[in-house]
Each structure stands twice: as structure tokens, then as C-alpha cells.
mmCIF file of C-alpha atoms in Angstrom:
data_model
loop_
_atom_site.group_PDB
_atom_site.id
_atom_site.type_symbol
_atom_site.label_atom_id
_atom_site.label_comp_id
_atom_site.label_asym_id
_atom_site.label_seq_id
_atom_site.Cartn_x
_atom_site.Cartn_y
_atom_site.Cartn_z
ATOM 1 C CA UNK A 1 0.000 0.000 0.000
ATOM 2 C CA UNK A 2 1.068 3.226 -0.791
ATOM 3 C CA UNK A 3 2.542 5.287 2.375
ATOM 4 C CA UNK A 4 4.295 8.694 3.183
ATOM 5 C CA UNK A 5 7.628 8.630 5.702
ATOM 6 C CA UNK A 6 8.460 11.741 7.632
ATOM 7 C CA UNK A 7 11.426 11.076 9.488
ATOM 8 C CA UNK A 8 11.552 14.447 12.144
ATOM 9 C CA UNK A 9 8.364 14.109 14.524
ATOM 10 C CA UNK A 10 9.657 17.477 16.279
ATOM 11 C CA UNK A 11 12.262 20.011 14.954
ATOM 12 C CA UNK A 12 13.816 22.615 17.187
ATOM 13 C CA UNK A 13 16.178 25.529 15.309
ATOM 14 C CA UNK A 14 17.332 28.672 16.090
ATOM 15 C CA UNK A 15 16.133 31.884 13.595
ATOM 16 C CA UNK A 16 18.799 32.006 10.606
ATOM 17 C CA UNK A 17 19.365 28.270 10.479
ATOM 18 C CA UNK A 18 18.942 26.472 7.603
ATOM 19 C CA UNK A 19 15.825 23.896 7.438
ATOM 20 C CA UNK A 20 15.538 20.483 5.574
ATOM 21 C CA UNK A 21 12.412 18.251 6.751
ATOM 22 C CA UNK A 22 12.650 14.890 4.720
ATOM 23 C CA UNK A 23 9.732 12.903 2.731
ATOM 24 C CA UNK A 24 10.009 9.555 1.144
ATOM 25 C CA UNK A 25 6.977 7.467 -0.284
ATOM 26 C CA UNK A 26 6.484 4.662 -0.930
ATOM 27 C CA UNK A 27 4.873 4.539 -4.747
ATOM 28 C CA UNK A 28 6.949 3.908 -7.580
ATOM 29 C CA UNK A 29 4.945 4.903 -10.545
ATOM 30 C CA UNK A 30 4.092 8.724 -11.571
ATOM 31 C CA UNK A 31 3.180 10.548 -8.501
ATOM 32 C CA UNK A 32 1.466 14.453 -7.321
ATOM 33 C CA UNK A 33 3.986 15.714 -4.822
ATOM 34 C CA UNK A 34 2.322 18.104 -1.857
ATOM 35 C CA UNK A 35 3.378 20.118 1.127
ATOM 36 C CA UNK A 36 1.100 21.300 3.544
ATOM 37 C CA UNK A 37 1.770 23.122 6.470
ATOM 38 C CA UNK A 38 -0.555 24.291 9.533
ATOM 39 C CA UNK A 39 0.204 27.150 11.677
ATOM 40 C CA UNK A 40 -0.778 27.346 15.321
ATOM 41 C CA UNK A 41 -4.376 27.400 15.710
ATOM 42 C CA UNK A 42 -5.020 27.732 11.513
ATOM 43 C CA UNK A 43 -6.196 25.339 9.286
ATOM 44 C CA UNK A 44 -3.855 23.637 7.047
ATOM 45 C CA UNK A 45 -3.214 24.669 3.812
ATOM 46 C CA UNK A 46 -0.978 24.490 0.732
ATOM 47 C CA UNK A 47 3.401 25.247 1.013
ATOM 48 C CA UNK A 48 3.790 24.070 -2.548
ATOM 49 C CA UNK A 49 3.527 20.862 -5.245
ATOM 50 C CA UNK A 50 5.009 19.330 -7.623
ATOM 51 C CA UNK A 51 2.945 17.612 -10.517
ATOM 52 C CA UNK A 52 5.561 17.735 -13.184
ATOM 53 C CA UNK A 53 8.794 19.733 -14.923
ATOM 54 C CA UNK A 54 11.269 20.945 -12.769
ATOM 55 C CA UNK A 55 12.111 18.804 -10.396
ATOM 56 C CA UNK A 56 12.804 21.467 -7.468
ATOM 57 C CA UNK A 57 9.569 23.374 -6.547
ATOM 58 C CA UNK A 58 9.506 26.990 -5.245
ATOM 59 C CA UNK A 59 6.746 27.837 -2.860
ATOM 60 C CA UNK A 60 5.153 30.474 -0.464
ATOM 61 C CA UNK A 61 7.415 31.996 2.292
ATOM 62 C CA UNK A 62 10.947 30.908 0.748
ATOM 63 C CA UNK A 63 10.142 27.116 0.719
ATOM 64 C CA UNK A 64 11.305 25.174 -1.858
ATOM 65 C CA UNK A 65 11.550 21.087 -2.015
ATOM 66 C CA UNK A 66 13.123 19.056 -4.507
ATOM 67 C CA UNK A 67 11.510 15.826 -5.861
ATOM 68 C CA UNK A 68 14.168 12.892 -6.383
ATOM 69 C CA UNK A 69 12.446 10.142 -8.418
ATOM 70 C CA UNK A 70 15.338 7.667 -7.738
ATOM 71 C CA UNK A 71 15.275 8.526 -4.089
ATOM 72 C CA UNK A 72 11.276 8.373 -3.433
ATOM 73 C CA UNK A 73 12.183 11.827 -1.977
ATOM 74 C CA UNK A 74 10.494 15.195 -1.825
ATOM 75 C CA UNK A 75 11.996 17.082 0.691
ATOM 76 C CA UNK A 76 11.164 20.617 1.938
ATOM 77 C CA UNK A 77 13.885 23.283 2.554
ATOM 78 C CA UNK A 78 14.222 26.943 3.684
ATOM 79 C CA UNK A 79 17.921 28.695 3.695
ATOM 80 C CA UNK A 80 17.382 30.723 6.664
ATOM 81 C CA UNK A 81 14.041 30.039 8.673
ATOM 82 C CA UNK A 82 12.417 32.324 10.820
ATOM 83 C CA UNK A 83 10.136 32.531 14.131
ATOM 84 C CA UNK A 84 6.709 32.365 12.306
ATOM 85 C CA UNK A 85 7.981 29.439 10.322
ATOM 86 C CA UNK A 86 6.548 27.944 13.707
ATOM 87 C CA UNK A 87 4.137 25.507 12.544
ATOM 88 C CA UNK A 88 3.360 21.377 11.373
ATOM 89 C CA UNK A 89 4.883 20.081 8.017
ATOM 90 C CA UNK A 90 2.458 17.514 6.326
ATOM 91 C CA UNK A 91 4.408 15.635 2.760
ATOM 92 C CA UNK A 92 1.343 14.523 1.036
ATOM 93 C CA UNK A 93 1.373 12.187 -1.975
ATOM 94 C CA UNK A 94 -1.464 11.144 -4.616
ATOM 95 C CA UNK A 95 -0.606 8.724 -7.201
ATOM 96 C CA UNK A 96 -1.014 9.688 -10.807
ATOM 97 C CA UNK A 97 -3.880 7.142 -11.482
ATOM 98 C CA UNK A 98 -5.226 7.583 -8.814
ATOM 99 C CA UNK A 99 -7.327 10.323 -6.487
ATOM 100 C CA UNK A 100 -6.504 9.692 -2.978
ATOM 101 C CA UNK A 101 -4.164 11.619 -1.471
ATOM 102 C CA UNK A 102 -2.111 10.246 1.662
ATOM 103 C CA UNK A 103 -0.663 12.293 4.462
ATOM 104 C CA UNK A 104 2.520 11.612 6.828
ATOM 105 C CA UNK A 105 2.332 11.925 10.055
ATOM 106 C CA UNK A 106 3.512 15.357 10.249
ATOM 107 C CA UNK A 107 6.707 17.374 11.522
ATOM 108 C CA UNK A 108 6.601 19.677 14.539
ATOM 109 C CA UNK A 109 8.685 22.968 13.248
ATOM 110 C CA UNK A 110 9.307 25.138 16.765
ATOM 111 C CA UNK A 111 11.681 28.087 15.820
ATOM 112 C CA UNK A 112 13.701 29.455 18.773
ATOM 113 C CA UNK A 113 13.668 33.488 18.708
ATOM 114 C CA UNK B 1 -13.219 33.945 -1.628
ATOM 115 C CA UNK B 2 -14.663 32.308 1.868
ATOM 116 C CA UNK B 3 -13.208 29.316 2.981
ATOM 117 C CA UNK B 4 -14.044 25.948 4.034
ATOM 118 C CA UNK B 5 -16.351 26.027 7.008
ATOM 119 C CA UNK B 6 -17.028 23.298 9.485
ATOM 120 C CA UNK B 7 -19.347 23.208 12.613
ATOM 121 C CA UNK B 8 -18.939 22.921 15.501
ATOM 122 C CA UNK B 9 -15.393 23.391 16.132
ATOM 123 C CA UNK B 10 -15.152 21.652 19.344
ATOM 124 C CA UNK B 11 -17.586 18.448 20.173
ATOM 125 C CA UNK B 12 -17.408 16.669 24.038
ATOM 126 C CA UNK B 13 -20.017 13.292 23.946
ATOM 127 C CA UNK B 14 -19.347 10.051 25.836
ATOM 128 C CA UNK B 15 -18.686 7.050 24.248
ATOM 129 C CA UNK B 16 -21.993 5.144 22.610
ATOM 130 C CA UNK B 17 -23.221 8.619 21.908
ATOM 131 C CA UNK B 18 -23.853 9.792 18.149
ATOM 132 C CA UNK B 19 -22.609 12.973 16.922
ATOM 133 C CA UNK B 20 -22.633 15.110 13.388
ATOM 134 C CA UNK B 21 -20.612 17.462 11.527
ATOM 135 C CA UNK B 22 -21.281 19.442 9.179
ATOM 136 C CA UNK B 23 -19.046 20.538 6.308
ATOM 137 C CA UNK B 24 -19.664 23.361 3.518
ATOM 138 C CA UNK B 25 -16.782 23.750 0.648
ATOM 139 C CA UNK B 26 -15.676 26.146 -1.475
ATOM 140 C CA UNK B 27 -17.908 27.432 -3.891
ATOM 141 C CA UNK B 28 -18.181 25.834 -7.110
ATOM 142 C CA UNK B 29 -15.557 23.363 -5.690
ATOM 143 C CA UNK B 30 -17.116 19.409 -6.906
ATOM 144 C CA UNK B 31 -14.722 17.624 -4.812
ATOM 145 C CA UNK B 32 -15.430 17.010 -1.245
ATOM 146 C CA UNK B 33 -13.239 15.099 1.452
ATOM 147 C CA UNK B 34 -13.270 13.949 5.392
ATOM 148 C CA UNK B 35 -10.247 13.542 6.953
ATOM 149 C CA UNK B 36 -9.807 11.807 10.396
ATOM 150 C CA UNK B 37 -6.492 13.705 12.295
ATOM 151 C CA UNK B 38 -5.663 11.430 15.572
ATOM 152 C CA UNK B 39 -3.320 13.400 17.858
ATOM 153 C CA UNK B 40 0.352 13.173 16.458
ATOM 154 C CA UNK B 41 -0.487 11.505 12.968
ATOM 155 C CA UNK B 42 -1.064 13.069 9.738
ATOM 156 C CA UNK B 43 -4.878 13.559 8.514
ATOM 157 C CA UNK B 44 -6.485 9.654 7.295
ATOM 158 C CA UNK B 45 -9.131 10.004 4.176
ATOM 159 C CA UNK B 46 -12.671 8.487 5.350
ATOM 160 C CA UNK B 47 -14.780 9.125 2.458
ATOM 161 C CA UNK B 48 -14.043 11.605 -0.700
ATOM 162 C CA UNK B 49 -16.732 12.740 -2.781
ATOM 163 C CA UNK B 50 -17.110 13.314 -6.888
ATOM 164 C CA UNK B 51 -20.252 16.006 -6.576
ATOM 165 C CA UNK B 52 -22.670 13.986 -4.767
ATOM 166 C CA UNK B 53 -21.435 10.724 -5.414
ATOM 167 C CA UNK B 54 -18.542 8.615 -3.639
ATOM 168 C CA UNK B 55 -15.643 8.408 -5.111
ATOM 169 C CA UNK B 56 -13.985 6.525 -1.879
ATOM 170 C CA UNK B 57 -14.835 5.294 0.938
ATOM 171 C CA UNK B 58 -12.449 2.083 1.948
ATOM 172 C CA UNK B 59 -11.298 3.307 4.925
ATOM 173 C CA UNK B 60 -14.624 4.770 6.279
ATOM 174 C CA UNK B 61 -15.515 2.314 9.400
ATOM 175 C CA UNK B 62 -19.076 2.104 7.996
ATOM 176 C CA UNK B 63 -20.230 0.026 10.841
ATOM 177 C CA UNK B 64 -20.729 3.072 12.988
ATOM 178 C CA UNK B 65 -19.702 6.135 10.121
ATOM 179 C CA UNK B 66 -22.001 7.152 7.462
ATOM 180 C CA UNK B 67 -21.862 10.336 5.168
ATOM 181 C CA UNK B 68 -23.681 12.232 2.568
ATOM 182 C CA UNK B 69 -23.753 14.970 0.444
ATOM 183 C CA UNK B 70 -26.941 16.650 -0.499
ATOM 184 C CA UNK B 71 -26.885 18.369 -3.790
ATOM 185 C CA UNK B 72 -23.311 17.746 -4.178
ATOM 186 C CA UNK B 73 -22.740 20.851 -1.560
ATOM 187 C CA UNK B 74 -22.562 20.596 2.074
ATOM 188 C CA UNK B 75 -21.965 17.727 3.520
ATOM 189 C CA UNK B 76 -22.878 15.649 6.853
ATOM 190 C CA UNK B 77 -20.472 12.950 8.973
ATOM 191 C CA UNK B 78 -21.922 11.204 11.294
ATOM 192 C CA UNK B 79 -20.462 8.914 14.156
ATOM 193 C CA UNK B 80 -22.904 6.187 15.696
ATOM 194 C CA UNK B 81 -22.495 4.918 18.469
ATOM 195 C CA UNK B 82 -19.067 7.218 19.193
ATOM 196 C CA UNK B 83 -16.034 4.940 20.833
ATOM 197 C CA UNK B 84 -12.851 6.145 22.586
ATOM 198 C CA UNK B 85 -10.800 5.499 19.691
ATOM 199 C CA UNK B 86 -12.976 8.145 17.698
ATOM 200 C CA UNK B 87 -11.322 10.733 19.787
ATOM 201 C CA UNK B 88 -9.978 13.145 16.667
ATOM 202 C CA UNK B 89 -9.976 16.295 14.584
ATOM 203 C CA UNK B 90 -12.058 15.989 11.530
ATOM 204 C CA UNK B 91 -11.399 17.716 9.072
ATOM 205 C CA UNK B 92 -13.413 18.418 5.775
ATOM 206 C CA UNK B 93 -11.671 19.687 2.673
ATOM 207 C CA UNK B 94 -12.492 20.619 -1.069
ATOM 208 C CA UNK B 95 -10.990 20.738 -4.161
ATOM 209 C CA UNK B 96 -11.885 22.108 -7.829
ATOM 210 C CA UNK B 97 -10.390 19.120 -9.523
ATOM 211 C CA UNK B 98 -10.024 15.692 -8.384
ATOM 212 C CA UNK B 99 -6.221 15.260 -9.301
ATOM 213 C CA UNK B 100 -4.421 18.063 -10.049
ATOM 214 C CA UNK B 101 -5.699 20.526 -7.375
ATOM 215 C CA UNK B 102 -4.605 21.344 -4.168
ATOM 216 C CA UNK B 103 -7.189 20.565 -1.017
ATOM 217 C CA UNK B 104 -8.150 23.902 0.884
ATOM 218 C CA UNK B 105 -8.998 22.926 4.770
ATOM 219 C CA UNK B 106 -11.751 24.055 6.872
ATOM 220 C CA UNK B 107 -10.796 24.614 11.060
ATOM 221 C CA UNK B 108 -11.686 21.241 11.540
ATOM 222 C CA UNK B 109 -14.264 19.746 14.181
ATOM 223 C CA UNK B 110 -12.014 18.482 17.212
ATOM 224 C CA UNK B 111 -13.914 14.844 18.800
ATOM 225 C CA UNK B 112 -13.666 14.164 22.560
ATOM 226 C CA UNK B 113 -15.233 11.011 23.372
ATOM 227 C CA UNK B 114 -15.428 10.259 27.300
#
């Protein structure tokens, strides 16, 4: 069955230090890429996909993740992260044929000021 | 454009009890989803709908869950009889397309079963 891997349950970093949350899955055929992220005491929403091209994916807020097909990878980075980058990190993955989309279990961002 | 919006936020029954939510997407959005979000795990699809039909509902526990969707609008969950283990956020989402578009979230409806 198709699954999601998040391997940081809870990541602690200081303002200015450089962020890289990892994502492997577990389907090997053509796949829709997702981040999602949820802010303290907002609803989640959309960080940025990937559906096809370029394999490294710019999104909102300096985010950017890189999808490597021979890795099962898609994982999310930020060069210099900041307080209100304080929030949960959800990879989420929906295979090309198909419509479901499947969530990790999430990783806890806490930014130190 | 509004948002996804879910009632109530916050719902206390004890266990054997039933209980609703109620979900109402995004304008002119035809896809329709309930997630199930247990404390430190990553939102589980129950049932996802196509409009008013279902598109999927394999993991829906449909010994005690049921769902529907009017009109191919708002939507209803309901839990009957409510266990322990139902103890969750649910969350309701929508999307314009089934496979290319991203899901927008409502709040969420946060389950404590006693």
C-alpha cells in the first residue's frame, strides 16, 4: 500500500538556520507531490507541489523542495528560517492514477527566537 | 473567496453517543473530502466525494460512520455509536479538480469522546 515517511516528529532551530524536513513514499509509478503546512491554531493549507517539470519546486514563504524520483524523496527546505515558520509540516502524496491523497504523520517545526 | 467552514469546532459526547458534523466547501468546488487527524499523525481520508457521489470510501468504518452529500454541496459525517478510539480532529476539505488541485482545509471539528 502506498505510504508517506516523515522522518523528524519534532524540529527545534534557532532563527537564521537552515531547514531540511525529509519525505520519502512509498509509490513507484508517476506521482502528485504536496506540502502542507498548519500554523498554530489555523487550518492547514498548501506550502507548494510538484505535478511535473522541474524537479525542485519553489513555494510560499521561501520554501522550496526538490523531488528525487530515484530517491522516493520530496523534501522541503528553507535557507534561513524564521520565528513564524513555527508551525506542522504535512508531505502529502497522490498517485497519478489515482485520487486519494495520503498524508505523513507530520513534523513539529518550533523556531527558537 | 470564503473558505471551508465546518461546525462545531469543538464536540465533548461520551462514548456510545452519536454525533454530526457538518461541512460546507468552497464554492463551485465538486470535490469534497473527510479527513480523520488522531493526535500526532497526519490527517487519514474516510470518504471523498465526486459532486454527490462517492468516489472513496475504503477506509470509512461504515459500521458506525455514514456520510452524505446533499446536492453535491454541504456535507454531513456522522459517528454512531461514538467509541474512545474516535477521539480526533475531523477535518473536511475541497478541491476544484479531483487530481491536479490542491485541497483547501476548513478549522476542523475536534472529537472528545469520554
Amino acid at each position: 500500500a502506498q505510504s508517506v515517511s516523515q522522518h523528524n516528529h519534532h524540529v527545534i532551530l534557532s532563527e537564521a538556520a537552515s531547514l531540511e524536513l525529509g519525505c520519502n513514499y512509498s509509490y513507484g509509478g508517476t506521482v502528485n507531490l504536496f506540502w502542507y503546512v498548519q500554523y498554530p491554531g489555523q487550518h492547514l493549507q498548501l506550502l507548494l507541489k510538484y505535478f511535473s517539470g522541474d524537479p525542485l519546486v519553489k513555494g510560499i514563504k521561501g520554501f522550496e523542495a526538490e523531488f528525487i524520483k530515484s530517491k522516493f524523496s520530496f523534501n522541503l527546505r528553507k535557507p534561513s528560517v524564521q520565528w513564524s515558520d513555527t508551525a506542522e509540516y504535512f508531505c502529502a502524496v497522490n498517485e497519478g492514477r489515482d485520487d486519494k491523497i495520503i498524508f505523513g504523520k507530520g513534523t513539529r517545526l518550533h523556531i527558537l527566537p | 473567496e470564503a473558505g471551508v467552514a465546518q461546525s462545531p469546532r469543538y464536540k465533548i459526547i461520551e462514548k456510545r453517543q452519536s454525533v454530526a458534523f457538518w461541512c460546507n466547501p468552497i464554492s463551485g468546488h465538486a470535490t469534497l473530502y473527510w479527513y480523520q487527524q488522531i493526535l500526532g499523525q497526519g490527517p487519514k481520508l474516510l470518504i471523498q466525494f465526486q459532486n454527490n457521489g462517492v468516489v472513496d470510501d475504503s477506509q470509512l468504518p461504515k459500521d458506525r460512520f455514514s456520510a452524505e452529500r446533499l446536492k453535491g454541496v454541504d456535507s454531513t459525517l456522522k459517528i454512531q455509536p461514538a467509541k474512545l478510539e474516535d477521539s480526533a480532529v475531523y477535518l473536511c476539505a475541497s478541491s476544484l479538480d479531483r487530481r491536479v488541485s490542491p485541497l483547501h482545509f476548513g478549522n476542523g471539528t475536534r472529537l472528545t469522546v469520554t
